[in-house]
Coordinates of C-alpha atoms in Angstrom, one line a residue:
M711 CA -42.5 63.1 -258.8
N712 CA -42.2 66.7 -258.9
G713 CA -42.0 68.2 -255.3
G714 CA -41.3 64.8 -254.0
F715 CA -37.9 63.0 -252.3
I716 CA -36.1 60.0 -253.9
V717 CA -35.6 57.5 -251.4
R718 CA -32.4 55.4 -252.0
N719 CA -30.9 54.6 -255.6
P720 CA -33.0 53.3 -258.4
V721 CA -33.1 50.0 -259.8
I722 CA -32.9 49.1 -263.4
A723 CA -34.5 46.1 -265.1
D724 CA -36.7 45.1 -267.9
L725 CA -40.0 44.5 -265.9
N726 CA -42.3 44.0 -269.0
G727 CA -40.2 41.8 -271.0
D728 CA -40.0 44.0 -274.0
G729 CA -36.2 43.7 -274.0
R730 CA -35.6 47.4 -273.2
P731 CA -34.7 48.0 -269.4
E732 CA -36.9 50.2 -267.1
I733 CA -35.9 52.4 -264.3
A734 CA -38.0 52.0 -260.6
V735 CA -37.6 54.1 -258.1
M736 CA -39.0 54.8 -254.8
A737 CA -40.1 58.4 -253.8
S738 CA -42.3 60.3 -251.2
R739 CA -44.7 63.0 -251.7
L740 CA -43.7 66.5 -250.6
F741 CA -44.6 67.1 -247.0
H742 CA -45.6 63.2 -246.6
W743 CA -42.5 61.5 -245.7
E744 CA -44.5 58.2 -245.3
D745 CA -46.8 58.9 -248.4
R746 CA -44.4 56.7 -250.6
Y747 CA -45.0 55.4 -254.6
I748 CA -43.0 53.2 -256.7
Y749 CA -42.5 54.8 -260.2
V750 CA -41.2 53.0 -263.3
L751 CA -40.0 55.4 -265.9
D752 CA -38.5 54.5 -269.3
G753 CA -35.0 55.4 -270.5
S754 CA -35.8 58.9 -271.5
G755 CA -37.3 59.2 -268.1
K756 CA -41.0 59.3 -269.0
L757 CA -43.4 57.8 -266.4
K758 CA -44.8 54.4 -267.6
W759 CA -46.2 53.2 -264.3
S760 CA -46.8 53.6 -260.6
I761 CA -48.3 52.4 -257.5
G762 CA -48.6 53.1 -253.7
A763 CA -45.8 51.6 -251.3
S764 CA -47.3 52.8 -248.3
A765 CA -45.4 53.4 -244.9
T766 CA -41.8 53.8 -244.7
G767 CA -40.4 51.5 -247.2
G768 CA -36.7 50.9 -247.9
G769 CA -34.9 50.7 -251.2
L770 CA -36.0 48.4 -254.1
S771 CA -34.6 45.0 -255.7
A772 CA -35.4 43.5 -258.6
Y773 CA -35.7 39.6 -259.3
D774 CA -37.7 37.0 -261.1
L775 CA -38.5 35.2 -258.4
N776 CA -41.5 32.9 -259.8
G777 CA -39.4 31.9 -262.9
N778 CA -41.8 33.5 -265.5
G779 CA -38.7 35.7 -267.0
I780 CA -39.8 38.9 -265.9
P781 CA -38.5 40.3 -262.5
E782 CA -40.7 41.5 -259.9
I783 CA -39.9 44.5 -257.7
I784 CA -39.1 43.7 -254.2
F785 CA -39.2 46.3 -251.2
G786 CA -39.6 46.7 -247.6
C787 CA -43.1 48.3 -246.3
G788 CA -43.1 49.0 -242.8
E789 CA -43.0 45.4 -240.8
A790 CA -43.7 43.5 -244.1
L791 CA -41.5 42.5 -247.4
C792 CA -43.4 43.2 -250.5
A793 CA -43.1 42.1 -254.3
V794 CA -45.2 43.7 -256.9
E795 CA -45.3 43.1 -260.8
Y796 CA -45.3 45.9 -263.3
G797 CA -48.5 46.9 -264.6
K798 CA -50.4 44.3 -262.1
G799 CA -49.7 45.3 -258.9
M800 CA -49.1 43.4 -255.3
A801 CA -47.9 39.7 -256.0
W802 CA -47.2 39.2 -252.2
S803 CA -46.3 40.5 -249.0
V804 CA -45.0 38.5 -245.8
G805 CA -44.2 39.9 -242.3
V806 CA -41.0 40.2 -241.0
T807 CA -39.3 41.1 -237.8
G808 CA -38.6 44.6 -237.5
N809 CA -39.1 47.9 -239.8
V810 CA -37.5 47.8 -243.2
T811 CA -35.3 50.9 -243.9
G812 CA -32.9 49.4 -246.4
S813 CA -32.8 47.6 -249.6
P814 CA -33.0 43.7 -249.5
S815 CA -30.3 41.4 -251.2
I816 CA -31.3 38.3 -253.2
A817 CA -29.4 35.2 -253.3
D818 CA -29.5 31.5 -252.9
L819 CA -28.2 30.8 -249.6
D820 CA -29.1 27.1 -249.3
G821 CA -28.1 25.9 -252.6
D822 CA -31.6 24.4 -253.6
G823 CA -31.7 26.4 -256.7
R824 CA -34.2 28.9 -255.2
P825 CA -33.4 32.5 -253.9
E826 CA -33.7 33.7 -250.6
I827 CA -34.3 37.5 -249.9
I828 CA -31.9 39.0 -247.2
L829 CA -32.3 42.3 -245.4
I830 CA -31.8 43.8 -242.1
T831 CA -34.2 45.8 -240.3
K832 CA -33.9 49.0 -238.5
E833 CA -34.0 47.0 -234.9
G834 CA -31.1 44.8 -236.3
C835 CA -33.0 41.6 -237.3
L836 CA -31.7 39.6 -240.0
N837 CA -34.4 38.2 -241.9
I838 CA -33.7 35.4 -244.7
V839 CA -37.2 35.1 -246.3
H840 CA -38.0 32.3 -248.5
P841 CA -40.9 33.6 -250.8
P842 CA -43.5 33.9 -250.1
T843 CA -43.1 33.0 -246.6
G844 CA -40.5 34.7 -244.1
K845 CA -38.3 33.8 -241.0
A846 CA -36.3 35.8 -238.9
R847 CA -32.9 34.1 -238.1
A848 CA -31.1 36.1 -236.3
K849 CA -30.9 39.1 -234.0
L850 CA -27.6 41.4 -234.9
P851 CA -25.9 43.9 -231.9
T852 CA -27.3 47.0 -233.5
E853 CA -30.3 49.3 -233.2
Q854 CA -30.0 51.2 -236.5
V855 CA -29.5 49.8 -240.0
T856 CA -30.1 51.5 -243.4
Q857 CA -27.8 49.6 -245.9
L858 CA -28.4 46.5 -247.8
P859 CA -26.5 43.2 -246.7
V860 CA -23.9 42.1 -249.3
V861 CA -23.7 38.2 -250.2
A862 CA -20.4 36.5 -251.5
D863 CA -18.6 33.4 -250.7
I864 CA -15.5 35.2 -249.4
D865 CA -13.9 32.0 -248.3
G866 CA -14.2 30.0 -251.3
D867 CA -15.7 27.2 -249.5
G868 CA -18.6 27.1 -252.0
E869 CA -21.2 28.6 -249.3
P870 CA -21.9 32.0 -249.4
E871 CA -21.5 34.3 -246.7
I872 CA -23.6 37.5 -245.5
L873 CA -21.5 40.9 -245.0
C874 CA -22.7 44.0 -243.5
I875 CA -21.7 47.2 -241.7
L876 CA -23.5 48.1 -238.6
P877 CA -23.4 51.1 -236.5
V878 CA -22.3 51.0 -232.8
W879 CA -25.0 53.0 -231.4
D880 CA -24.9 55.3 -228.3
R881 CA -27.9 55.5 -226.3
A882 CA -27.0 58.6 -224.4
R883 CA -25.8 60.7 -227.4
G884 CA -28.7 59.5 -229.6
H885 CA -26.3 58.6 -232.7
D886 CA -24.0 56.0 -233.8
V887 CA -20.3 56.5 -232.6
D888 CA -18.5 53.7 -234.4
A889 CA -19.3 50.9 -237.2
M890 CA -18.6 47.3 -237.3
L891 CA -18.1 44.9 -240.2
Y892 CA -19.7 41.6 -239.6
V893 CA -19.4 38.5 -241.7
L894 CA -22.4 35.7 -241.1
N895 CA -22.8 32.4 -242.6
S896 CA -25.9 31.4 -244.3
G897 CA -28.0 30.5 -241.5
G898 CA -27.3 33.7 -239.7
S899 CA -24.8 33.2 -237.2
V900 CA -21.8 35.5 -236.8
E901 CA -18.5 33.8 -238.3
W902 CA -16.4 36.9 -237.5
S903 CA -16.4 40.8 -237.1
L904 CA -13.9 43.8 -237.2
D905 CA -14.1 47.1 -235.8
L906 CA -13.7 49.6 -238.5
H907 CA -13.0 52.6 -236.0
N908 CA -15.3 54.7 -238.0
V909 CA -16.3 57.4 -235.2
A910 CA -17.9 59.5 -237.9
G911 CA -20.1 56.5 -238.8
G912 CA -19.5 54.4 -241.8
L913 CA -22.7 52.6 -242.9
E914 CA -21.8 52.3 -246.6
A915 CA -22.3 48.6 -247.8
P916 CA -19.0 46.9 -248.3
V917 CA -17.6 46.1 -251.9
V918 CA -16.5 42.4 -252.6
A919 CA -14.3 41.8 -255.6
D920 CA -10.9 40.2 -256.5
I921 CA -8.8 43.5 -256.7
D922 CA -5.3 42.0 -257.1
G923 CA -6.1 38.8 -259.3
D924 CA -5.2 36.1 -256.9
G925 CA -8.4 34.2 -257.3
E926 CA -9.6 35.2 -253.7
L927 CA -12.0 37.8 -253.2
E928 CA -11.0 41.0 -251.0
I929 CA -13.6 43.3 -248.8
L930 CA -13.2 47.0 -249.5
V931 CA -14.7 48.9 -246.7
R932 CA -14.0 52.6 -245.4
R933 CA -12.0 52.7 -242.1
Y934 CA -12.7 56.2 -240.7
N935 CA -10.5 58.4 -243.4
R936 CA -8.7 55.6 -245.1
L937 CA -10.1 52.9 -248.0
V938 CA -9.1 49.3 -246.7
A939 CA -8.8 46.1 -248.4
L940 CA -9.3 43.2 -246.2
D941 CA -8.4 39.6 -247.6
S942 CA -11.6 37.9 -246.4
A943 CA -10.8 37.6 -242.4
D944 CA -7.3 39.2 -243.7
A945 CA -5.6 36.0 -242.2
Y946 CA -2.6 34.8 -244.0
L947 CA -0.8 31.4 -244.3
N948 CA 2.6 31.0 -245.3
V949 CA 4.2 27.4 -246.1
T950 CA 8.3 27.1 -247.0
P951 CA 9.3 23.7 -247.9
S952 CA 12.9 23.1 -246.4
G953 CA 14.3 19.7 -247.4
P954 CA 11.6 17.2 -245.6
Y955 CA 10.3 19.9 -243.6
L956 CA 7.4 22.1 -243.8
N957 CA 7.7 25.4 -242.2
V958 CA 4.0 26.9 -241.5
T959 CA 3.1 30.4 -240.1
W960 CA -0.2 31.9 -239.8
G961 CA -1.8 35.1 -238.2
F962 CA -3.9 38.1 -238.8
R963 CA -3.1 41.3 -240.4
I964 CA -6.0 43.1 -238.6
E965 CA -6.8 41.0 -235.2
P966 CA -10.7 40.6 -235.8
L967 CA -12.8 41.7 -232.4
N968 CA -14.4 38.1 -232.4
R969 CA -11.3 36.1 -233.2
P970 CA -12.2 32.8 -234.6
E971 CA -10.8 29.5 -233.6
V972 CA -8.0 28.7 -236.1
A973 CA -6.0 25.5 -236.7
V974 CA -3.7 24.2 -239.3
Q975 CA -4.8 20.9 -240.9
V976 CA -2.0 18.9 -242.7
S977 CA -3.1 16.3 -245.6
E978 CA -1.8 13.9 -248.1
D979 CA -3.9 12.4 -250.6
G980 CA -7.1 13.8 -249.1
R981 CA -6.0 12.1 -245.5
T982 CA -5.5 14.4 -242.7
L983 CA -2.1 13.8 -241.2
A984 CA -2.4 16.3 -238.3
V985 CA -3.9 19.3 -236.8
F986 CA -1.9 22.1 -235.2
K987 CA -3.0 25.4 -233.3
A988 CA 0.4 26.8 -233.0
R989 CA 1.0 29.8 -235.2
E990 CA 4.8 28.6 -236.1
I991 CA 4.8 24.9 -237.0
R992 CA 7.6 22.7 -238.3
I993 CA 6.7 19.4 -239.6
K994 CA 8.8 16.5 -240.9
V995 CA 7.5 14.9 -243.8
G996 CA 8.7 12.4 -246.7
P997 CA 8.2 12.9 -250.3
G998 CA 4.7 13.5 -251.8
S999 CA 2.1 16.0 -252.3
Y1000 CA 0.5 17.7 -249.3
R1001 CA -2.1 20.4 -248.8
I1002 CA -1.8 22.5 -245.8
T1003 CA -5.2 24.4 -245.0
L1004 CA -5.9 27.1 -242.6
L1005 CA -9.5 26.2 -240.7
M1006 CA -11.4 28.9 -239.1
N1007 CA -13.7 27.6 -237.0
G1008 CA -13.6 24.1 -238.3
R1009 CA -13.9 25.3 -241.8
P1010 CA -11.5 25.5 -244.5
F1011 CA -10.5 29.2 -245.1
K1012 CA -7.2 29.1 -247.1
A1013 CA -5.0 26.4 -248.6
V1014 CA -1.5 25.8 -249.9
E1015 CA -0.4 23.0 -252.2
V1016 CA 3.3 21.8 -251.6
E1017 CA 5.2 19.2 -253.3
I1018 CA 8.0 17.5 -251.6
S1019 CA 10.5 15.7 -254.2
Q1020 CA 12.8 12.7 -253.4
E1021 CA 15.3 14.8 -254.7
S1022 CA 15.1 17.4 -251.9
V1023 CA 14.9 14.7 -249.1
S1024 CA 17.8 13.1 -250.6
K1025 CA 19.8 16.2 -250.8
T1026 CA 18.9 17.1 -247.2
S1027 CA 19.8 13.6 -246.2
Q1028 CA 23.1 13.8 -248.0
L1029 CA 23.6 17.3 -246.5
T1030 CA 22.7 15.7 -243.0
G1031 CA 25.2 12.9 -243.6
R1032 CA 28.1 14.9 -244.5
L1033 CA 27.6 17.3 -241.7
A1034 CA 27.4 14.3 -239.3
C1035 CA 30.8 13.0 -241.0
A1036 CA 32.2 16.5 -240.7
L1037 CA 31.1 16.9 -237.2
A1038 CA 32.5 13.2 -236.1
A1039 CA 35.8 14.2 -237.9
M1040 CA 36.1 17.5 -235.8
I1041 CA 35.3 15.3 -232.7
I1042 CA 38.1 12.9 -233.4
L1043 CA 40.6 15.7 -234.3
L1044 CA 39.9 17.4 -231.0
L1045 CA 40.1 14.2 -229.1
V1046 CA 43.6 13.8 -230.8
I1047 CA 44.6 17.2 -230.0
T1048 CA 43.6 16.7 -226.8
S1049 CA 45.6 13.5 -226.4
V1050 CA 48.7 15.0 -227.6
V1051 CA 48.6 18.1 -225.5
W1052 CA 47.6 16.0 -222.4
R1053 CA 50.8 13.6 -223.2
V1054 CA 53.3 16.8 -223.6
R1055 CA 52.0 18.4 -220.4
R1056 CA 52.7 14.7 -218.7
K1057 CA 56.3 14.4 -220.0
R1058 CA 57.0 17.9 -218.8
S1059 CA 55.6 17.1 -215.5
S1060 CA 57.8 14.1 -215.3
R1061 CA 60.8 15.8 -216.2
L1062 CA 60.5 18.5 -213.7
G1063 CA 59.8 16.0 -210.9
T1064 CA 63.4 13.9 -211.7
S1065 CA 65.4 17.2 -211.7

């Protein structure tokens, strides 16, 4: 590899099944940018195997796609997605929509137990490939993509989402002027997006992790000169019980550009009682267990379990009864005082009249 250029980060995997990891990296020849090779090194950096990658490929990924226990090396090759087996050569290739410049991601998007390969081409086409066939599922609003998509179930509904940061391209200037975070469903449709206000770019792939230990995934992105952690779509749901009432509020800490349709679903024992779209709700309920769910475009996003006890309802009823009795007593007292005052004034008026 002396005198060449390393293209993106290497991938590390046991490519020959000997129990020891190999390092695979794509590199170009000196002064021949499009003349690329995949080099496989051992742990000491010694070259073990190489194969020509041709065209302008992107980064590498490694995954056991055929189930033989040994991962293949997957990479983009111009307008194709390719897989090679260590020591053997090309396993398969399939055409995709657009030119591949980034690294592919691999995940089971449809839950059939078989992985799909997800990549976004330079022209902004999302390709979801079922090896060894491929299909372009969506066209994204961008003209330059270089980073890999991230796959994670960020809303906890059991279905993975695809996350990517794409540039806002300025044709007149010939470069990107902003960056957008896009969250897509497994079919390639945009669920929501957020303007990162990165006037200096910001095409690093987002990082997804539970950083606060609440059991929910956060999304870490660079927003201009700040590192920002987003709580999924960064929507919050607050539920406060008060006697037989549930006070519910929701909103966005950072308002998404493409705001989803949001509603609050109130359920008891798996049975939906009501659905509201207002941001502030006060619901009267009886004793029981309730589930308050924030719906994003009709799909569950966050949920809160609330228990309303008979004691709290009884206390509220007793308090309400006491307040009602106190109010009635005050009204009666006020009527008595008013009656006495009226009689006193009437007697005084009668005395003045006789004198």
